[in-house]
CSV table of C-alpha atoms in Angstrom, one decimal:
chain,number,residue,atom,x,y,z
A,1,UNK,CA,-50.1,35.7,-104.3
A,2,UNK,CA,-49.1,39.0,-105.6
A,3,UNK,CA,-51.4,41.8,-104.7
A,4,UNK,CA,-53.4,43.5,-107.4
A,5,UNK,CA,-53.4,47.2,-107.5
A,6,UNK,CA,-54.9,50.0,-109.7
A,7,UNK,CA,-52.7,51.3,-112.8
A,8,UNK,CA,-52.8,54.6,-111.5
A,9,UNK,CA,-50.9,53.4,-107.9
A,10,UNK,CA,-48.4,51.2,-109.9
A,11,UNK,CA,-47.8,54.3,-112.4
A,12,UNK,CA,-47.2,56.6,-109.5
A,13,UNK,CA,-44.7,54.2,-107.4
A,14,UNK,CA,-43.0,53.7,-110.7
A,15,UNK,CA,-42.6,57.2,-111.0
A,16,UNK,CA,-41.5,57.6,-107.5
A,17,UNK,CA,-38.9,54.6,-107.9
A,18,UNK,CA,-37.6,56.4,-110.9
A,19,UNK,CA,-36.8,59.5,-109.0
A,20,UNK,CA,-35.4,58.0,-105.9
A,21,UNK,CA,-33.1,56.2,-108.5
A,22,UNK,CA,-32.2,59.4,-110.0
A,23,UNK,CA,-31.7,61.0,-106.5
A,24,UNK,CA,-29.4,57.9,-105.6
A,25,UNK,CA,-27.3,58.2,-108.8
A,26,UNK,CA,-26.5,62.1,-107.9
A,27,UNK,CA,-25.7,61.4,-104.4
A,28,UNK,CA,-23.3,58.5,-105.5
A,29,UNK,CA,-21.6,60.9,-108.0
A,30,UNK,CA,-21.5,63.6,-105.5
A,31,UNK,CA,-20.2,61.3,-102.6
A,32,UNK,CA,-17.2,59.8,-104.7
A,33,UNK,CA,-16.3,63.6,-105.4
A,34,UNK,CA,-16.7,64.5,-101.7
A,35,UNK,CA,-14.6,61.4,-100.7
A,36,UNK,CA,-12.0,61.9,-103.3
A,37,UNK,CA,-11.8,65.4,-102.1
A,38,UNK,CA,-11.1,64.1,-98.3
A,39,UNK,CA,-8.6,61.9,-99.2
A,40,UNK,CA,-6.8,64.3,-100.9
A,41,UNK,CA,-6.8,66.6,-97.9
A,42,UNK,CA,-6.3,63.9,-95.4
A,43,UNK,CA,-3.1,62.0,-97.2
A,44,UNK,CA,-2.5,58.5,-97.5
A,45,UNK,CA,-5.0,55.9,-96.1
A,46,UNK,CA,-4.2,54.2,-93.1
A,47,UNK,CA,-0.8,52.1,-93.0
A,48,UNK,CA,-1.1,48.8,-94.5
A,49,UNK,CA,-4.6,49.6,-96.2
A,50,UNK,CA,-4.7,48.8,-99.8
A,51,UNK,CA,-6.8,51.4,-101.9
A,52,UNK,CA,-9.7,50.3,-103.5
A,53,UNK,CA,-9.4,48.8,-107.1
A,54,UNK,CA,-10.6,51.0,-109.9
A,55,UNK,CA,-13.6,48.2,-110.8
A,56,UNK,CA,-16.6,49.6,-112.3
A,57,UNK,CA,-19.1,49.8,-109.2
A,58,UNK,CA,-22.0,47.6,-109.2
A,59,UNK,CA,-25.7,48.9,-109.6
A,60,UNK,CA,-27.2,50.8,-106.5
A,61,UNK,CA,-29.2,48.5,-104.4
A,62,UNK,CA,-33.1,49.2,-103.9
A,63,UNK,CA,-34.7,49.8,-100.7
A,64,UNK,CA,-35.8,46.2,-100.3
A,65,UNK,CA,-32.0,45.2,-100.1
A,66,UNK,CA,-31.3,47.3,-97.0
A,67,UNK,CA,-31.9,44.1,-94.8
A,68,UNK,CA,-30.0,41.0,-95.5
A,69,UNK,CA,-30.9,37.9,-94.0
A,70,UNK,CA,-28.3,35.7,-92.9
A,71,UNK,CA,-28.3,31.8,-91.7
A,72,UNK,CA,-26.0,30.7,-89.1
A,73,UNK,CA,-25.9,26.8,-88.4
A,74,UNK,CA,-24.0,27.2,-85.2
A,75,UNK,CA,-20.5,25.7,-86.7
A,76,UNK,CA,-17.6,28.1,-85.5
A,77,UNK,CA,-16.3,28.5,-88.9
A,78,UNK,CA,-19.6,29.6,-89.9
A,79,UNK,CA,-20.4,31.8,-87.1
A,80,UNK,CA,-16.9,33.3,-87.5
A,81,UNK,CA,-17.8,34.0,-91.2
A,82,UNK,CA,-21.3,35.2,-91.3
A,83,UNK,CA,-20.5,37.7,-88.1
A,84,UNK,CA,-17.2,39.1,-90.3
A,85,UNK,CA,-20.1,39.5,-93.4
A,86,UNK,CA,-22.6,41.2,-90.8
A,87,UNK,CA,-20.1,43.8,-89.4
A,88,UNK,CA,-18.8,44.3,-93.0
A,89,UNK,CA,-22.5,44.8,-94.2
A,90,UNK,CA,-23.4,47.3,-91.2
A,91,UNK,CA,-20.1,49.4,-92.3
A,92,UNK,CA,-21.6,50.0,-95.8
A,93,UNK,CA,-25.0,51.2,-94.3
A,94,UNK,CA,-27.0,47.9,-94.5
A,95,UNK,CA,-28.7,46.0,-91.4
A,96,UNK,CA,-28.0,42.5,-91.3
A,97,UNK,CA,-30.4,39.8,-89.8
A,98,UNK,CA,-28.4,37.1,-88.4
A,99,UNK,CA,-30.7,33.9,-87.6
A,100,UNK,CA,-29.7,30.7,-85.9
A,101,UNK,CA,-30.9,27.7,-88.1
A,102,UNK,CA,-30.4,24.0,-88.7
A,103,UNK,CA,-28.9,22.8,-92.1
A,104,UNK,CA,-32.3,22.1,-93.3
A,105,UNK,CA,-34.3,24.8,-92.1
A,106,UNK,CA,-32.0,27.2,-94.0
A,107,UNK,CA,-32.6,25.8,-97.2
A,108,UNK,CA,-36.0,25.7,-96.7
A,109,UNK,CA,-36.1,29.0,-95.7
A,110,UNK,CA,-33.8,30.0,-98.9
A,111,UNK,CA,-36.6,28.4,-100.8
A,112,UNK,CA,-39.3,30.4,-99.4
A,113,UNK,CA,-37.2,33.5,-99.4
A,114,UNK,CA,-37.4,34.0,-95.7
A,115,UNK,CA,-33.3,33.9,-95.9
A,116,UNK,CA,-31.1,35.8,-98.5
A,117,UNK,CA,-27.5,34.6,-98.0
A,118,UNK,CA,-25.6,31.3,-96.5
A,119,UNK,CA,-22.2,31.3,-96.1
A,120,UNK,CA,-21.6,27.8,-94.6
A,121,UNK,CA,-22.3,25.4,-97.4
A,122,UNK,CA,-19.3,22.6,-96.9
A,123,UNK,CA,-19.0,20.6,-99.9
A,124,UNK,CA,-19.2,17.7,-100.6
A,125,UNK,CA,-20.5,17.1,-97.3
A,126,UNK,CA,-23.8,18.9,-97.7
A,127,UNK,CA,-24.3,18.0,-101.2
A,128,UNK,CA,-27.4,15.7,-100.4
A,129,UNK,CA,-29.0,18.8,-98.6
A,130,UNK,CA,-28.7,21.1,-101.3
A,131,UNK,CA,-29.0,19.4,-104.4
A,132,UNK,CA,-32.6,19.5,-104.8
A,133,UNK,CA,-32.7,22.9,-104.0
A,134,UNK,CA,-30.2,23.9,-106.5
A,135,UNK,CA,-31.8,21.5,-109.3
A,136,UNK,CA,-35.3,23.2,-108.8
A,137,UNK,CA,-33.5,26.5,-109.0
A,138,UNK,CA,-34.7,27.9,-106.0
A,139,UNK,CA,-31.0,28.2,-104.3
A,140,UNK,CA,-28.0,29.7,-106.1
A,141,UNK,CA,-24.5,29.1,-105.8
A,142,UNK,CA,-22.3,32.0,-106.1
A,143,UNK,CA,-18.8,31.0,-105.4
A,144,UNK,CA,-16.6,28.7,-103.2
A,145,UNK,CA,-15.7,31.3,-100.3
A,146,UNK,CA,-12.9,28.8,-98.8
A,147,UNK,CA,-10.8,25.9,-100.5
A,148,UNK,CA,-8.5,23.7,-98.8
A,149,UNK,CA,-10.0,22.6,-96.1
A,150,UNK,CA,-9.4,19.5,-94.5
A,151,UNK,CA,-11.1,16.7,-92.2
A,152,UNK,CA,-9.3,13.4,-91.6
A,153,UNK,CA,-7.1,11.7,-88.8
A,154,UNK,CA,-4.0,13.4,-87.4
A,155,UNK,CA,-1.2,12.9,-85.1
A,156,UNK,CA,1.1,15.1,-83.0
A,157,UNK,CA,4.4,16.2,-85.0
A,158,UNK,CA,6.8,14.1,-83.0
A,159,UNK,CA,4.5,11.1,-83.8
A,160,UNK,CA,4.6,11.8,-87.2
A,161,UNK,CA,8.5,12.2,-86.9
A,162,UNK,CA,8.3,8.8,-85.3
A,163,UNK,CA,6.9,6.9,-88.2
A,164,UNK,CA,3.4,7.6,-88.0
A,165,UNK,CA,2.5,8.9,-91.3
A,166,UNK,CA,-0.4,7.4,-93.1
A,167,UNK,CA,-2.9,5.4,-92.1
A,168,UNK,CA,-1.2,1.9,-92.8
A,169,UNK,CA,1.3,2.9,-90.1
A,170,UNK,CA,-1.2,3.2,-87.2
A,171,UNK,CA,-1.8,-0.7,-86.8
A,172,UNK,CA,2.0,-1.1,-85.8
A,173,UNK,CA,1.7,1.5,-83.4
A,174,UNK,CA,-1.3,-0.2,-81.8
A,175,UNK,CA,0.2,-0.8,-78.4
A,176,UNK,CA,1.9,2.8,-78.1
A,177,UNK,CA,-2.0,4.1,-79.1
A,178,UNK,CA,-3.8,1.8,-76.7
A,179,UNK,CA,-5.6,0.3,-79.8
A,180,UNK,CA,-7.5,3.7,-79.6
A,181,UNK,CA,-8.5,6.4,-82.2
A,182,UNK,CA,-10.1,9.7,-80.7
A,183,UNK,CA,-13.2,11.3,-82.2
A,184,UNK,CA,-15.9,14.0,-81.3
A,185,UNK,CA,-19.6,13.2,-80.3
A,186,UNK,CA,-21.5,10.2,-81.1
A,187,UNK,CA,-23.2,10.5,-84.5
A,188,UNK,CA,-21.0,13.1,-86.3
A,189,UNK,CA,-19.9,12.3,-90.1
A,190,UNK,CA,-16.3,11.9,-88.7
A,191,UNK,CA,-17.1,9.2,-86.3
A,192,UNK,CA,-19.1,7.3,-88.5
A,193,UNK,CA,-16.5,7.0,-91.4
A,194,UNK,CA,-13.9,6.0,-88.7
A,195,UNK,CA,-16.3,3.1,-86.9
A,196,UNK,CA,-17.0,2.1,-90.9
A,197,UNK,CA,-13.3,1.8,-91.4
A,198,UNK,CA,-12.8,0.0,-88.2
A,199,UNK,CA,-15.5,-2.1,-88.7
A,200,UNK,CA,-14.3,-3.4,-92.3
A,201,UNK,CA,-11.1,-4.2,-90.9
A,202,UNK,CA,-9.4,-1.2,-93.3
A,203,UNK,CA,-5.7,-0.9,-92.9
A,204,UNK,CA,-5.8,-4.0,-90.6
A,205,UNK,CA,-7.6,-1.6,-87.9
A,206,UNK,CA,-10.4,-4.3,-86.6
A,207,UNK,CA,-8.9,-4.6,-83.2
A,208,UNK,CA,-9.1,-0.6,-82.5
A,209,UNK,CA,-11.8,1.3,-81.0
A,210,UNK,CA,-13.4,4.6,-81.3
A,211,UNK,CA,-13.4,7.0,-78.1
A,212,UNK,CA,-16.2,9.2,-78.5
A,213,UNK,CA,-16.6,12.1,-76.1
A,214,UNK,CA,-16.7,15.7,-77.5
A,215,UNK,CA,-14.6,18.2,-79.4
A,216,UNK,CA,-13.3,19.8,-76.2
A,217,UNK,CA,-13.1,16.5,-74.8
A,218,UNK,CA,-10.9,15.1,-77.7
A,219,UNK,CA,-8.5,18.4,-77.6
A,220,UNK,CA,-8.0,17.7,-74.1
A,221,UNK,CA,-7.2,14.1,-74.5
A,222,UNK,CA,-4.7,15.6,-77.0
A,223,UNK,CA,-3.1,18.4,-74.9
A,224,UNK,CA,-2.5,15.4,-72.0
A,225,UNK,CA,-0.9,13.2,-74.9
A,226,UNK,CA,1.2,16.3,-76.1
A,227,UNK,CA,2.2,16.8,-72.4
A,228,UNK,CA,3.7,13.4,-72.0
A,229,UNK,CA,5.2,13.0,-75.8
A,230,UNK,CA,2.7,10.1,-75.8
A,231,UNK,CA,1.6,9.0,-79.6
A,232,UNK,CA,-2.0,9.9,-80.5
A,233,UNK,CA,-4.3,9.4,-83.6
A,234,UNK,CA,-7.7,11.8,-83.5
A,235,UNK,CA,-10.1,13.4,-85.8
A,236,UNK,CA,-8.8,17.0,-87.0
A,237,UNK,CA,-10.0,19.6,-89.1
A,238,UNK,CA,-8.6,22.8,-91.1
A,239,UNK,CA,-9.9,25.5,-90.6
A,240,UNK,CA,-10.1,25.2,-86.7
A,241,UNK,CA,-7.7,26.9,-83.7
A,242,UNK,CA,-6.3,23.3,-83.1
A,243,UNK,CA,-4.1,23.7,-86.1
A,244,UNK,CA,-2.5,26.6,-84.4
A,245,UNK,CA,-2.6,25.4,-80.8
A,246,UNK,CA,-1.0,22.2,-81.3
A,247,UNK,CA,2.0,21.4,-83.8
A,248,UNK,CA,0.0,18.6,-85.7
A,249,UNK,CA,0.3,16.6,-88.9
A,250,UNK,CA,-2.7,15.0,-91.1
A,251,UNK,CA,-1.9,11.4,-92.0
A,252,UNK,CA,-1.8,10.5,-95.8
A,253,UNK,CA,-3.5,7.5,-97.0
A,254,UNK,CA,-7.0,7.5,-96.1
A,255,UNK,CA,-8.5,8.7,-99.4
A,256,UNK,CA,-11.0,5.4,-99.4
A,257,UNK,CA,-12.0,6.6,-96.1
A,258,UNK,CA,-12.1,10.7,-95.7
A,259,UNK,CA,-11.5,11.4,-99.7
A,260,UNK,CA,-8.6,12.6,-101.6
A,261,UNK,CA,-6.3,15.2,-100.3
A,262,UNK,CA,-6.5,14.7,-96.5
A,263,UNK,CA,-10.3,14.9,-96.8
A,264,UNK,CA,-10.1,18.1,-99.3
A,265,UNK,CA,-13.4,19.9,-98.8
A,266,UNK,CA,-14.7,23.4,-99.7
A,267,UNK,CA,-17.2,26.1,-98.6
A,268,UNK,CA,-19.7,27.8,-101.1
A,269,UNK,CA,-22.0,30.8,-100.5
A,270,UNK,CA,-25.3,30.3,-101.4
A,271,UNK,CA,-28.3,32.8,-101.9
A,272,UNK,CA,-31.9,32.3,-102.7
A,273,UNK,CA,-32.6,32.3,-106.2
A,274,UNK,CA,-32.5,35.7,-108.1
A,275,UNK,CA,-31.1,37.7,-104.8
A,276,UNK,CA,-27.8,38.8,-106.8
A,277,UNK,CA,-29.9,40.3,-109.3
A,278,UNK,CA,-32.3,42.0,-107.2
A,279,UNK,CA,-29.3,43.2,-104.9
A,280,UNK,CA,-26.5,43.7,-107.3
A,281,UNK,CA,-24.3,45.6,-104.8
A,282,UNK,CA,-24.3,43.0,-102.3
A,283,UNK,CA,-24.4,40.2,-104.9
A,284,UNK,CA,-20.9,41.7,-105.8
A,285,UNK,CA,-19.8,41.7,-102.4
A,286,UNK,CA,-20.8,38.1,-102.2
A,287,UNK,CA,-18.6,37.0,-105.4
A,288,UNK,CA,-15.6,39.1,-103.9
A,289,UNK,CA,-15.8,37.4,-100.9
A,290,UNK,CA,-13.4,34.5,-99.8
A,291,UNK,CA,-11.2,33.3,-97.1
A,292,UNK,CA,-8.4,31.3,-96.4
A,293,UNK,CA,-8.0,28.6,-93.8
A,294,UNK,CA,-5.6,30.4,-91.8
A,295,UNK,CA,-7.9,33.8,-91.6
A,296,UNK,CA,-10.8,31.5,-90.4
A,297,UNK,CA,-8.6,29.6,-87.9
A,298,UNK,CA,-7.3,32.9,-86.4
A,299,UNK,CA,-11.1,34.6,-86.0
A,300,UNK,CA,-11.9,31.2,-84.5
A,301,UNK,CA,-9.3,31.2,-81.9
A,302,UNK,CA,-10.2,35.0,-81.3
A,303,UNK,CA,-13.8,33.6,-80.4
A,304,UNK,CA,-13.2,30.7,-78.6
A,305,UNK,CA,-9.5,31.1,-77.0
A,306,UNK,CA,-10.0,35.1,-76.7
A,307,UNK,CA,-13.4,34.8,-75.3
A,308,UNK,CA,-14.5,37.5,-77.5
A,309,UNK,CA,-18.2,37.9,-78.9
A,310,UNK,CA,-18.0,37.0,-82.8
A,311,UNK,CA,-18.9,41.0,-83.6
A,312,UNK,CA,-16.2,42.2,-81.7
A,313,UNK,CA,-13.7,39.3,-83.0
A,314,UNK,CA,-15.0,40.5,-86.7
A,315,UNK,CA,-14.3,44.2,-86.1
A,316,UNK,CA,-11.0,43.5,-84.9
A,317,UNK,CA,-9.7,41.2,-87.7
A,318,UNK,CA,-11.2,43.8,-90.2
A,319,UNK,CA,-9.1,46.6,-88.6
A,320,UNK,CA,-6.2,44.3,-88.6
A,321,UNK,CA,-6.7,43.0,-92.4
A,322,UNK,CA,-7.1,46.2,-94.4
A,323,UNK,CA,-5.6,44.8,-97.6
A,324,UNK,CA,-8.0,42.1,-97.8
A,325,UNK,CA,-11.0,44.0,-97.1
A,326,UNK,CA,-10.0,46.5,-99.8
A,327,UNK,CA,-10.3,43.3,-102.1
A,328,UNK,CA,-13.3,42.5,-101.1
A,329,UNK,CA,-14.6,46.4,-101.5
A,330,UNK,CA,-13.2,46.5,-105.2
A,331,UNK,CA,-16.7,47.5,-107.0
A,332,UNK,CA,-19.0,47.8,-103.9
A,333,UNK,CA,-20.5,51.1,-102.8
A,334,UNK,CA,-22.0,51.8,-99.6
A,335,UNK,CA,-26.1,51.4,-99.6
A,336,UNK,CA,-26.0,55.1,-100.2
A,337,UNK,CA,-23.4,54.7,-103.3
A,338,UNK,CA,-20.3,56.2,-101.6
A,339,UNK,CA,-17.2,53.6,-102.5
A,340,UNK,CA,-17.4,51.0,-100.1
A,341,UNK,CA,-13.6,50.8,-98.9
A,342,UNK,CA,-13.2,54.7,-98.0
A,343,UNK,CA,-16.5,54.8,-96.6
A,344,UNK,CA,-15.6,51.9,-94.2
A,345,UNK,CA,-12.4,53.6,-92.9
A,346,UNK,CA,-14.7,56.7,-92.1
A,347,UNK,CA,-17.6,55.0,-90.5
A,348,UNK,CA,-15.6,52.4,-88.7
A,349,UNK,CA,-13.7,55.1,-86.7
A,350,UNK,CA,-17.1,56.8,-86.1
A,351,UNK,CA,-18.7,53.9,-84.7
A,352,UNK,CA,-15.5,53.0,-82.4
A,353,UNK,CA,-16.3,56.8,-80.7
A,354,UNK,CA,-20.0,56.4,-80.4
A,355,UNK,CA,-20.6,53.0,-79.4
A,356,UNK,CA,-20.0,52.5,-75.7
A,357,UNK,CA,-20.9,48.6,-76.1
A,358,UNK,CA,-18.3,48.1,-78.7
A,359,UNK,CA,-15.8,50.0,-76.6
A,360,UNK,CA,-16.5,48.2,-73.4
A,361,UNK,CA,-16.1,44.8,-75.5
A,362,UNK,CA,-12.8,45.9,-77.2
A,363,UNK,CA,-11.3,46.9,-73.6
A,364,UNK,CA,-12.3,43.9,-71.7
A,365,UNK,CA,-11.4,43.4,-68.0
A,366,UNK,CA,-9.0,39.8,-68.5
A,367,UNK,CA,-11.2,38.0,-66.3
A,368,UNK,CA,-11.2,34.8,-68.8
A,369,UNK,CA,-7.6,35.3,-69.4
A,370,UNK,CA,-6.9,35.2,-65.6
A,371,UNK,CA,-8.9,32.3,-65.3
A,372,UNK,CA,-7.5,30.8,-67.8
A,373,UNK,CA,-3.9,31.1,-66.3
A,374,UNK,CA,-5.0,29.9,-63.0
A,375,UNK,CA,-6.2,26.5,-64.8
A,376,UNK,CA,-3.2,26.4,-66.9
A,377,UNK,CA,-1.5,26.6,-63.6
A,378,UNK,CA,-3.2,24.1,-61.8
A,379,UNK,CA,-3.0,21.6,-64.7
A,380,UNK,CA,0.6,22.2,-64.7
A,381,UNK,CA,1.4,21.6,-61.2
A,382,UNK,CA,-1.1,19.3,-60.6
A,383,UNK,CA,-0.7,17.1,-63.6
A,384,UNK,CA,0.1,14.0,-61.2
A,385,UNK,CA,-3.2,14.0,-59.8
A,386,UNK,CA,-5.4,14.8,-62.6
A,387,UNK,CA,-3.4,12.4,-65.0
A,388,UNK,CA,-4.3,9.7,-62.2
A,389,UNK,CA,-7.8,10.7,-61.7
A,390,UNK,CA,-8.4,10.3,-65.5
A,391,UNK,CA,-6.8,7.2,-65.6
A,392,UNK,CA,-8.8,5.8,-62.9
A,393,UNK,CA,-11.9,7.1,-64.5
A,394,UNK,CA,-11.1,6.0,-67.9
A,395,UNK,CA,-9.7,2.3,-66.9
A,396,UNK,CA,-13.7,2.3,-64.6
A,397,UNK,CA,-15.5,2.9,-67.7
A,398,UNK,CA,-13.5,0.8,-69.9
A,399,UNK,CA,-13.8,-2.2,-67.7
A,400,UNK,CA,-17.2,-1.5,-67.0
A,401,UNK,CA,-18.0,-1.1,-70.8
A,402,UNK,CA,-16.1,-4.7,-71.3
A,403,UNK,CA,-18.2,-6.3,-68.8
A,404,UNK,CA,-21.4,-5.1,-70.5
A,405,UNK,CA,-20.0,-6.3,-74.0
A,406,UNK,CA,-19.4,-9.9,-72.3
A,407,UNK,CA,-23.0,-10.2,-71.6
A,408,UNK,CA,-25.0,-11.4,-74.4
A,409,UNK,CA,-26.6,-8.7,-75.8
A,410,UNK,CA,-30.5,-10.8,-75.8
A,411,UNK,CA,-29.8,-11.1,-72.0
A,412,UNK,CA,-28.9,-7.6,-71.3
A,413,UNK,CA,-32.1,-6.4,-73.1
A,414,UNK,CA,-34.1,-8.8,-71.1
A,415,UNK,CA,-32.6,-7.9,-68.0
A,416,UNK,CA,-33.2,-4.3,-68.7
A,417,UNK,CA,-36.8,-4.8,-69.2
A,418,UNK,CA,-37.1,-7.0,-66.0
A,419,UNK,CA,-35.4,-4.5,-63.8
A,420,UNK,CA,-38.0,-1.8,-65.0
A,421,UNK,CA,-40.9,-3.9,-64.3
A,422,UNK,CA,-39.4,-4.5,-61.1
A,423,UNK,CA,-39.0,-0.9,-60.2
A,424,UNK,CA,-42.2,0.5,-62.0
A,425,UNK,CA,-44.3,-2.5,-61.7
A,426,UNK,CA,-45.6,-1.6,-65.6
A,427,UNK,CA,-45.8,-3.7,-68.5
A,428,UNK,CA,-46.3,-1.4,-70.7
A,429,UNK,CA,-43.1,0.5,-70.0
A,430,UNK,CA,-40.7,-2.8,-69.7
A,431,UNK,CA,-42.0,-3.7,-73.3
A,432,UNK,CA,-41.5,-0.1,-74.4
A,433,UNK,CA,-37.5,-0.5,-73.0
A,434,UNK,CA,-36.7,-3.8,-74.6
A,435,UNK,CA,-38.3,-2.5,-78.0
A,436,UNK,CA,-36.2,0.8,-77.5
A,437,UNK,CA,-33.3,-1.0,-76.9
A,438,UNK,CA,-34.0,-3.3,-79.9
A,439,UNK,CA,-34.3,-0.2,-82.0
A,440,UNK,CA,-31.2,1.4,-81.0
A,441,UNK,CA,-29.0,-2.0,-81.8
A,442,UNK,CA,-30.8,-2.0,-85.2
A,443,UNK,CA,-29.8,1.4,-85.9
A,444,UNK,CA,-26.2,0.5,-85.1
A,445,UNK,CA,-25.8,2.6,-81.9
A,446,UNK,CA,-25.3,-0.5,-79.4
A,447,UNK,CA,-21.9,-0.2,-78.7
A,448,UNK,CA,-22.2,3.7,-78.1
A,449,UNK,CA,-25.2,3.2,-75.8
A,450,UNK,CA,-23.0,0.8,-73.8
A,451,UNK,CA,-20.2,3.3,-73.3
A,452,UNK,CA,-22.7,6.1,-72.4
A,453,UNK,CA,-24.3,3.5,-69.9
A,454,UNK,CA,-20.9,3.0,-68.5
A,455,UNK,CA,-20.1,6.9,-68.2
A,456,UNK,CA,-23.4,7.5,-66.6
A,457,UNK,CA,-23.0,4.5,-64.1
A,458,UNK,CA,-19.3,5.5,-63.2
A,459,UNK,CA,-20.5,9.5,-62.8
A,460,UNK,CA,-23.2,8.4,-60.4
A,461,UNK,CA,-20.9,6.2,-58.5
A,462,UNK,CA,-18.1,9.1,-58.5
A,463,UNK,CA,-20.9,11.7,-57.6
A,464,UNK,CA,-22.5,9.4,-54.5
A,465,UNK,CA,-18.6,8.7,-53.3
A,466,UNK,CA,-18.0,12.3,-53.2
A,467,UNK,CA,-21.4,13.8,-52.3
A,468,UNK,CA,-22.2,11.5,-49.2
A,469,UNK,CA,-19.0,12.4,-47.1
A,470,UNK,CA,-19.6,16.4,-48.0
A,471,UNK,CA,-23.2,16.0,-47.2
A,472,UNK,CA,-22.8,14.3,-43.9
A,473,UNK,CA,-19.8,16.5,-42.9
A,474,UNK,CA,-22.3,19.6,-43.9
A,475,UNK,CA,-24.5,18.0,-41.5
A,476,UNK,CA,-22.3,18.0,-38.3
A,477,UNK,CA,-20.6,21.5,-39.5
A,478,UNK,CA,-22.9,24.6,-39.6
A,479,UNK,CA,-20.3,26.4,-41.1
A,480,UNK,CA,-19.4,24.0,-44.0
A,481,UNK,CA,-22.9,24.1,-44.6
A,482,UNK,CA,-23.3,27.8,-45.0
A,483,UNK,CA,-20.3,27.7,-47.2
A,484,UNK,CA,-21.6,24.9,-49.7
A,485,UNK,CA,-25.2,26.5,-49.8
A,486,UNK,CA,-24.3,29.2,-52.3
A,487,UNK,CA,-22.2,26.7,-54.5
A,488,UNK,CA,-24.8,24.1,-54.2
A,489,UNK,CA,-27.4,27.1,-55.3
A,490,UNK,CA,-25.4,28.3,-58.1
A,491,UNK,CA,-25.1,24.5,-59.4
């Protein structure tokens, strides 16, 4: 509820606001003249930097706009673009506040005016998430900041050249592919689409299985396949560093599963209602802000593969792409009213000189790179060993999963309940286990549960097989125990 104030207080505050606006306007004019003079004395802009266009500057933002509240839903691309926008705002004299929130909480927070800007609205995937908020007018769609994104199945280039070019080509390669398609974490939208395709026997793929693990697990399997020139079909998307790490090709013909144009998607910029009108300068920047898939992939690669913090990666990217930044800052000023692009060139150099943290992060000791080189060396020279271990574990998990599938599900559920009662002598707990397994089956996760159970059992057996001999050896050798103790404490 708005707070009521005496008329005199409101008039006084209005007078102060008008005086403040006049002062800011004079500062803007003087700042522009000073900046132009400085540029004339210093000569041309840095190499590769395009001068800002002569677009009319946006109106100055009020004091309430200085803090810009941003939501980051934790996806790498959203983290990267949000960090980039935050660094840009800091150069312009604003104070960005980035909060990691889930997607539903992000939209609720914008409705409640607790979040100002969200750069990660993936469409059409998130259509249902934002629809009601846009319809009621509590959230505004500013523009698409990324177009041409993809999300579908892909193969290595050599498999594509070998004839595996579309969804219809997967089934003829069934033997070489091991009747398998590789996905990411269980419950992911892409995995659900693939499972639906297999369940409905689309493209004759009813005999295939989806291997669910994680993004990194899937990419590790792709890396192993590429190393041995083995065909593999996996979930892929752009933007992502995988598009630079591997020479891959997206499969055609999957419109009925992932949507047209290789599961084409776009990412929209959203704000809370009325934000662009309240803060027109930031609003102008948001209307100018857009990315390409290659730009985002490079930025994500710096974060994931280069082991840089998002802010440091964003700062480096802005320095390396002055012409792009100049386009974003057309008609945009600093919070104090100076031309945005010129001010950013100055403040960027000054911040680099004054920020010890930024300097240290920018001159990082290459510990991560050294470890990565060591890992690549071990992987390259121990390929036979690691591939052998991987095959043994994978075959063990697959074999145990097939065994569990062969047991009638009612018998397996009753057996789990009986085992629970036998171990804990608790009827309520046994009933709960049976009910929970029935619920899992009802929700369509029975197959995934059997695979997870197989993974847990195999992992426990492998851990026991390693841990028991090591424990016995450590008990008889004090020096070995002393060497293992710090490792165990760290774990």
